[in-house]
Structures are given as structure tokens and as C-alpha cells.
Tab-separated table of C-alpha atoms in Angstrom:
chain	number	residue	atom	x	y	z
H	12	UNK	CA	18.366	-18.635	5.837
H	13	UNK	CA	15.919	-16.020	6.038
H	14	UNK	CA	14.661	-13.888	3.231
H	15	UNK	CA	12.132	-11.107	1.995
H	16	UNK	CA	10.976	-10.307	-1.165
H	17	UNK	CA	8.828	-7.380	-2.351
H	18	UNK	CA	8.569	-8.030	-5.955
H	19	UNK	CA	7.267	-4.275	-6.744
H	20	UNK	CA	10.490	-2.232	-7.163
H	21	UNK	CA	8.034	1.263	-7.632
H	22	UNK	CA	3.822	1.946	-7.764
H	23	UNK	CA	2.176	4.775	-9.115
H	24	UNK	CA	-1.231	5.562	-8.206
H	25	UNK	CA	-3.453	8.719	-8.406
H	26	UNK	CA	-4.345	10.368	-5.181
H	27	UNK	CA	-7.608	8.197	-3.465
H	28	UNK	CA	-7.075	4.895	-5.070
H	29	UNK	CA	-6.304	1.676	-3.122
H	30	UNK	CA	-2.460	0.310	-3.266
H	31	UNK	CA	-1.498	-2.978	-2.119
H	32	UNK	CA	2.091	-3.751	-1.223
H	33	UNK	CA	2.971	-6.884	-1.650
H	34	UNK	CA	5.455	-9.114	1.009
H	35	UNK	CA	6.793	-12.286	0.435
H	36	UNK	CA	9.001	-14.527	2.825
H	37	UNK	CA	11.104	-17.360	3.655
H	38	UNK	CA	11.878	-18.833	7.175
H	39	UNK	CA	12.632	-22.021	8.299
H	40	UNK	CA	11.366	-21.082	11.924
H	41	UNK	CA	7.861	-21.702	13.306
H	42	UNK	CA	8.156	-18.309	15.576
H	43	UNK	CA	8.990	-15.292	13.579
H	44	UNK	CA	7.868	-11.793	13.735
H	45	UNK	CA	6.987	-9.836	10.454
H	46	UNK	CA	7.505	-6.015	10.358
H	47	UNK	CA	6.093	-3.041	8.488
H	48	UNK	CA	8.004	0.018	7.759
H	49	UNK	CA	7.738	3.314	6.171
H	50	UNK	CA	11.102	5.413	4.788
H	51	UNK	CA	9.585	8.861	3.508
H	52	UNK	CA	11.933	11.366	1.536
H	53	UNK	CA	13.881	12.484	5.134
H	54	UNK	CA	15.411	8.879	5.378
H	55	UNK	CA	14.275	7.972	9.107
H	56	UNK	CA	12.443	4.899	9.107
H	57	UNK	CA	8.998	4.557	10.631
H	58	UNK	CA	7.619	1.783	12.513
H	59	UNK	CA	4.299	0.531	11.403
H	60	UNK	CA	3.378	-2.977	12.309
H	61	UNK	CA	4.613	-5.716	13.928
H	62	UNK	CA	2.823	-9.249	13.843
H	63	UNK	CA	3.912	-12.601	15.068
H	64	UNK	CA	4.066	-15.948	13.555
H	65	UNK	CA	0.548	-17.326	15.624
H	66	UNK	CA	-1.756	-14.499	14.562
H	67	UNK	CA	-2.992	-14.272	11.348
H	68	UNK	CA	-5.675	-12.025	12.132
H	69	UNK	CA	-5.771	-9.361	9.760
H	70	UNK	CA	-5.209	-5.649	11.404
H	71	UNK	CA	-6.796	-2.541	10.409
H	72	UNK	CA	-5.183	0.996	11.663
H	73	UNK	CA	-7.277	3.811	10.292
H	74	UNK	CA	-6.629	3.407	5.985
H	75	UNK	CA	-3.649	1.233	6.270
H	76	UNK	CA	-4.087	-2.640	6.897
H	77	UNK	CA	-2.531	-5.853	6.785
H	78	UNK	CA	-3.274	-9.554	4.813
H	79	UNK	CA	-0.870	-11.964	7.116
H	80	UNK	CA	-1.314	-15.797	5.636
H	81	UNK	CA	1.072	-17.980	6.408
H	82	UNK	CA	0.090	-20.798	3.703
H	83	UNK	CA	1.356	-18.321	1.272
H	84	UNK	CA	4.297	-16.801	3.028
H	85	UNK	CA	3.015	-13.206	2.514
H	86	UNK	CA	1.996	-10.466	4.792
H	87	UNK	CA	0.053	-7.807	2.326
H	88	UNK	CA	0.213	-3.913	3.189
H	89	UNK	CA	-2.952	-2.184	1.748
H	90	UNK	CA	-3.299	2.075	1.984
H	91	UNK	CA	-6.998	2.900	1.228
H	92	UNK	CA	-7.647	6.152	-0.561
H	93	UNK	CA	-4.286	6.892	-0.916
H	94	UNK	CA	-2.623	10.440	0.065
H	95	UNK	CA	0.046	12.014	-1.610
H	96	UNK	CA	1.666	12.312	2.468
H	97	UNK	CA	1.831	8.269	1.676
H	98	UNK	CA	4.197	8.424	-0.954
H	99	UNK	CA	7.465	6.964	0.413
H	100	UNK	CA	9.180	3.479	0.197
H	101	UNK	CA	7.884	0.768	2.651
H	102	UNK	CA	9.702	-2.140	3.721
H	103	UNK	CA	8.991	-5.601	4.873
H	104	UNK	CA	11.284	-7.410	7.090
H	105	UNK	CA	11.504	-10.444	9.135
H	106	UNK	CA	12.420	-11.433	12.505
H	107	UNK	CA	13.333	-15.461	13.679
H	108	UNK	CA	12.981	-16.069	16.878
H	109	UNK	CA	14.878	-19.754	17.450
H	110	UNK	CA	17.198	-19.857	14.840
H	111	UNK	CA	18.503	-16.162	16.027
H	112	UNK	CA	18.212	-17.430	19.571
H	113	UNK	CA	16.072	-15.518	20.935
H	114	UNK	CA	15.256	-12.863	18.136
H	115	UNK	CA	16.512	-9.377	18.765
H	116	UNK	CA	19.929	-9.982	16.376
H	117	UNK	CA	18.524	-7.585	13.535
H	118	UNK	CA	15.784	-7.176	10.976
H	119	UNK	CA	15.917	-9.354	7.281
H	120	UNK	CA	14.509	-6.393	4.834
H	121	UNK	CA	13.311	-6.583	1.444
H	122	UNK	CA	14.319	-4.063	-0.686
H	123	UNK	CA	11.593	-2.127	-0.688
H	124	UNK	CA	8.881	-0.846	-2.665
H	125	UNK	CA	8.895	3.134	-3.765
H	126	UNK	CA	5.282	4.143	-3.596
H	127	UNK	CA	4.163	7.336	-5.590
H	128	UNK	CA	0.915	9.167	-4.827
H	129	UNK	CA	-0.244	11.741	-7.566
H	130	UNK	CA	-2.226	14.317	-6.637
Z	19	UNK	CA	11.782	14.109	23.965
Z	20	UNK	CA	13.191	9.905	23.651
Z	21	UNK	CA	14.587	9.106	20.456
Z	22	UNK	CA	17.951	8.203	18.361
Z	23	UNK	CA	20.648	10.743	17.468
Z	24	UNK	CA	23.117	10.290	14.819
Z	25	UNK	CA	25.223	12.787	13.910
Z	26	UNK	CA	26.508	14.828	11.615
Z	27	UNK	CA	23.754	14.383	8.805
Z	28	UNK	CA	25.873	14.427	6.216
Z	29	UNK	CA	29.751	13.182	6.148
Z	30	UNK	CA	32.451	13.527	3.405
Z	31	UNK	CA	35.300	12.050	3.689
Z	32	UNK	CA	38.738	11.024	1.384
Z	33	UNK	CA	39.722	7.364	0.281
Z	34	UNK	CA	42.068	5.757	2.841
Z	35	UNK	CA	40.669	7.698	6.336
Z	36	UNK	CA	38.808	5.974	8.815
Z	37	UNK	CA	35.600	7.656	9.997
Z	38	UNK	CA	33.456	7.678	13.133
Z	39	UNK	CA	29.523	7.483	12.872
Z	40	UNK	CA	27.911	8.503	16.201
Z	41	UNK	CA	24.978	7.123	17.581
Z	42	UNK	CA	22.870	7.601	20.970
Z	43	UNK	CA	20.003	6.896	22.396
Z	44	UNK	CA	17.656	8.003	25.570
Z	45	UNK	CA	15.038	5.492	25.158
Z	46	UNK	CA	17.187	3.216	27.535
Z	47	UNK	CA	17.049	0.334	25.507
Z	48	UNK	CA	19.195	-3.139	26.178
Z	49	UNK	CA	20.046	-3.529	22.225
Z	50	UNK	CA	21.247	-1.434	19.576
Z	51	UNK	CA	21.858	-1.755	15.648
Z	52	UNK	CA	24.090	-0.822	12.755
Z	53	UNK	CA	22.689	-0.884	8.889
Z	54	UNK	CA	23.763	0.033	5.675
Z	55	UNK	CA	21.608	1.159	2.827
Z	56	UNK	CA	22.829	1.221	-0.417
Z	57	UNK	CA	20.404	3.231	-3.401
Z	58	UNK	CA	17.671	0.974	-4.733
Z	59	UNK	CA	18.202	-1.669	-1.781
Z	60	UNK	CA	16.825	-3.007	1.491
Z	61	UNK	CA	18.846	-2.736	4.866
Z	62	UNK	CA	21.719	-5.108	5.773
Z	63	UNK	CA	22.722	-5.754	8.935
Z	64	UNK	CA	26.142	-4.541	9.978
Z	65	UNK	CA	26.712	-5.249	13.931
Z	66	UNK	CA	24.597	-5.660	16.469
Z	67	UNK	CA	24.496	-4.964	20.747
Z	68	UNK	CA	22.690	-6.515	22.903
Z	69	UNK	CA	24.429	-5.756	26.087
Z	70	UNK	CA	27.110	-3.049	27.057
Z	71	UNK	CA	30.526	-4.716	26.195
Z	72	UNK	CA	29.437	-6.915	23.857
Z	73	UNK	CA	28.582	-6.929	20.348
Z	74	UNK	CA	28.181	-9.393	17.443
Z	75	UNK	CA	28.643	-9.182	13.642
Z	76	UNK	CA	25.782	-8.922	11.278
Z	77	UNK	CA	25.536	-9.627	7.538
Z	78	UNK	CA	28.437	-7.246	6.314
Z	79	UNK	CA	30.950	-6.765	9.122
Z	80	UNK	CA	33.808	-6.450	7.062
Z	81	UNK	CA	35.624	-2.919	7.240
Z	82	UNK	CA	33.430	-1.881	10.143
Z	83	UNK	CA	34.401	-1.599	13.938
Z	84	UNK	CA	31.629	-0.913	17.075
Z	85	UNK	CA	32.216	-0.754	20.415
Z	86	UNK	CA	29.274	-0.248	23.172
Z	87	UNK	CA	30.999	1.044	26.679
Z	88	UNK	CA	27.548	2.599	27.334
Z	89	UNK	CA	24.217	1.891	27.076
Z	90	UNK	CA	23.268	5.163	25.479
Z	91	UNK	CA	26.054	5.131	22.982
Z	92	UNK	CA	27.047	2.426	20.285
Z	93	UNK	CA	29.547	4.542	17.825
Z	94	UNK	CA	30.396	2.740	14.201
Z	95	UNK	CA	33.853	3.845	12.540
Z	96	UNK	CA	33.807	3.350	9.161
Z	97	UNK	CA	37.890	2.052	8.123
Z	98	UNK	CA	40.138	2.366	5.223
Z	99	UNK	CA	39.379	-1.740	4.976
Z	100	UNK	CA	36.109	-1.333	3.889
Z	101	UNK	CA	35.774	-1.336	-0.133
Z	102	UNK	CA	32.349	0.707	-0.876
Z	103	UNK	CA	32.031	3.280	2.229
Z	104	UNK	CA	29.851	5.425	0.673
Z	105	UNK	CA	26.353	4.631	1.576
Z	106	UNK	CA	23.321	5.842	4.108
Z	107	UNK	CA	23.974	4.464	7.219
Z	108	UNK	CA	21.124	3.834	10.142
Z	109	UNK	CA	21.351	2.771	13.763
Z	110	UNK	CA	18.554	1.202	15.557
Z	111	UNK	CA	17.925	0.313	19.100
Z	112	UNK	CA	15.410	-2.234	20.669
Z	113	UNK	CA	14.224	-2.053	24.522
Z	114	UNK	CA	14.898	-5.920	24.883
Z	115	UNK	CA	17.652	-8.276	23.754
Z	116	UNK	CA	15.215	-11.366	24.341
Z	117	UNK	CA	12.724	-11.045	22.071
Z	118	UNK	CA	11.864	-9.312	18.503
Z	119	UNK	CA	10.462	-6.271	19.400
Z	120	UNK	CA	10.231	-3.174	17.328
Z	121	UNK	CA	13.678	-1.399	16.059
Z	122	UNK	CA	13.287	2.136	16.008
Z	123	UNK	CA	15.473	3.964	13.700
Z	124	UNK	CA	17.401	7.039	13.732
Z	125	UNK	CA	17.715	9.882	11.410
Z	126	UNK	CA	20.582	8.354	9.631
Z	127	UNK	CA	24.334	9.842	7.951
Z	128	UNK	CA	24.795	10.121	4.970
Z	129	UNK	CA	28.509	8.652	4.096
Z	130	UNK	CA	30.597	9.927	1.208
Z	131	UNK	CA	33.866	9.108	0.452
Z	132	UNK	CA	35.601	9.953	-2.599
């Protein structure tokens, strides 16, 4: 079975430092998708990133990128010069795409990691 | 503007009554979602839609009931069976059943039952 694991329960970083969030997985597929989202104080989730199982090229979108390597299972979130308008809790999830058959029967999330920005 | 609606917000409700959780979307997507987030912890899959008149169960069916008779609309009641109700609940819809594309998430509600 599929799992996600984001070992940081909460970070706390001063406004304009770099935060990595950390993303750890477990599939037994060869095609998955990995996802990125953000969950600020209102509750909606936000869609960040989505990457696929063949492309481990890493992605850059403005201060916010992603570390996907597959020999380690993980697929990194990094926020450069953090903002306090970052703080929020971001989850990783995962998507199989063979053993689901076919891949659109729901999201695996971690639990999340609560990230605070001081100012 | 396209999006997700769930409504009310907020919900209170008394031990032993079943409850309705609306949920509709405009984006005309093919599949739609139920989760359940408890404090402190990820999202886990209640039921699942990938075509009008059908649904499947996810990771934590039990106590919950869906029904999709339209595209737009895929309504979760919340029933007397289920042992911890109270909990933020978010639905999620995807434009294709036949591959993992993005979910994209609605406001959420907000159960309490006491």
C-alpha cells in the first residue's frame, strides 16, 4: 500500500530564511504522480505541484521549488526567503496510477507539516 | 467564476441525527471526492465518483453515504453510524477519471456534533 510521510510535524523560521519541507514515500507502482499542497489558516487547500513518476527534473516557480529523486523516495519542497503570507501547513500526497487502475481514485496525504514565518 | 461550493461553513449538530454535507461544482469535471480531516492529521479518503451513478468507497467509508445523480453535485450525509463525526470535511473534484490529475479542493464544513 501506498504511504507518505512528512517527518516535520511544525517549522519555525524568521521572515527571509530558506525552509525545506521534507516528503517521503512508499509505492509499489512504477507510474505515480506526487502532489504539492498548501492549507493556509481559511482551510481550502491549494494546488501547487504536480510531478510524475518519469521526471525528476527539479522545478522552480518563482521562490518555491521542488527536489524529486526517486532513489530516495522523496520529493523536497523548498520556499526561498520566506514570507510570513507562507506560513500555512503543506501537504504531500501521492497518486498510483496501475495499482488504482488508472489513478484518479483519491490522493494518499501525509499529515502535513505546519510552517510558521516570523516576521 | 469555476470553483467548488460546500455549504454551510460551519455545521452543529446532536449525537444520533444524520446530516447532509453539500457539495457542487461548475468546473464540469468527470470525478469528484470526499475527505475527512481530523486536527493534527493528513486527509483520508472517504468516497470517491468518477462517473454520475456511480461511486466507490475510499479509506473510511464507514458511517458515510454519497450519491452522484449529477455531475455538478456529489452530496455526503454524515449518519448516526458513524462513531467520531466531528471533523473538517473537504470535497474535491478532478476533470478526468482516467488519469491523476490535480484535485482541487473546496472551502470545506466544519462538522460538530455533540
Amino acid at each position: 500500500a501506498q504511504k507518505v510521510t512528512q517527518a516535520q510535524t511544525e517549522i519555525s523560521v524568521v521572515e527571509k530564511e530558506d525552509v525545506t519541507l521534507d516528503c517521503v514515500y512508499e509505492t509499489r507502482d512504477t507510474t505515480y504522480y506526487l502532489f504539492w499542497y498548501k492549507q493556509p489558516p481559511s482551510g481550502e487547500l491549494v494546488f501547487l505541484i504536480r510531478r510524475n513518476s518519469f521526471d525528476e527534473q527539479n522545478e522552480i516557480s518563482g521562490r518555491y521549488s521542488w527536489n524529486f529523486q526517486k532513489s530516495t523516495s522523496s520529493f523536497n519542497f523548498t520556499i526561498t526567503a520566506s514570507q510570513v503570507v507562507d506560513s500555512a501547513v503543506y501537504f504531500c500526497a501521492l497518486s498510483e496510477v496501475f495499482s488504482s487502475g488508472g489513478g484518479a481514485d483519491g490522493l494518499t496525504f501525509g499529515k502535513g507539516t505546519h510552517l510558521i514565518i516570523q516576521p | 467564476d469555476g470553483g467548488i461550493t460546500q455549504s454551510p461553513k460551519y455545521l452543529f449538530r446532536k449525537e444520533g441525527q444524520n446530516v447532509t454535507l453539500s457539495c457542487e461544482q461548475n468546473l464540469n469535471h468527470d470525478a469528484m471526492y470526499w475527505y475527512r480531516q481530523d486536527p493534527g492529521q493528513g486527509l483520508r479518503l472517504i468516497y470517491y465518483s468518477q462517473i454520475v451513478n456511480d461511486f466507490q468507497k475510499g479509506d473510511i467509508a464507514e458511517g458515510y453515504s454519497v450519491s452522484r445523480e449529477k455531475k455538478e453535485s456529489f452530496p455526503l450525509t454524515v449518519t448516526s453510524a458513524q462513531k467520531n463525526p466531528t471533523a473538517f470535511y473537504l470535497c474535491a473534484s478532478t476533470q478526468g477519471a482516467d488519469h491523476p490529475y490535480e484535485q482541487y479542493f473546496g472551502p470545506g464544513t466544519r462538522l460538530t456534533v455533540t
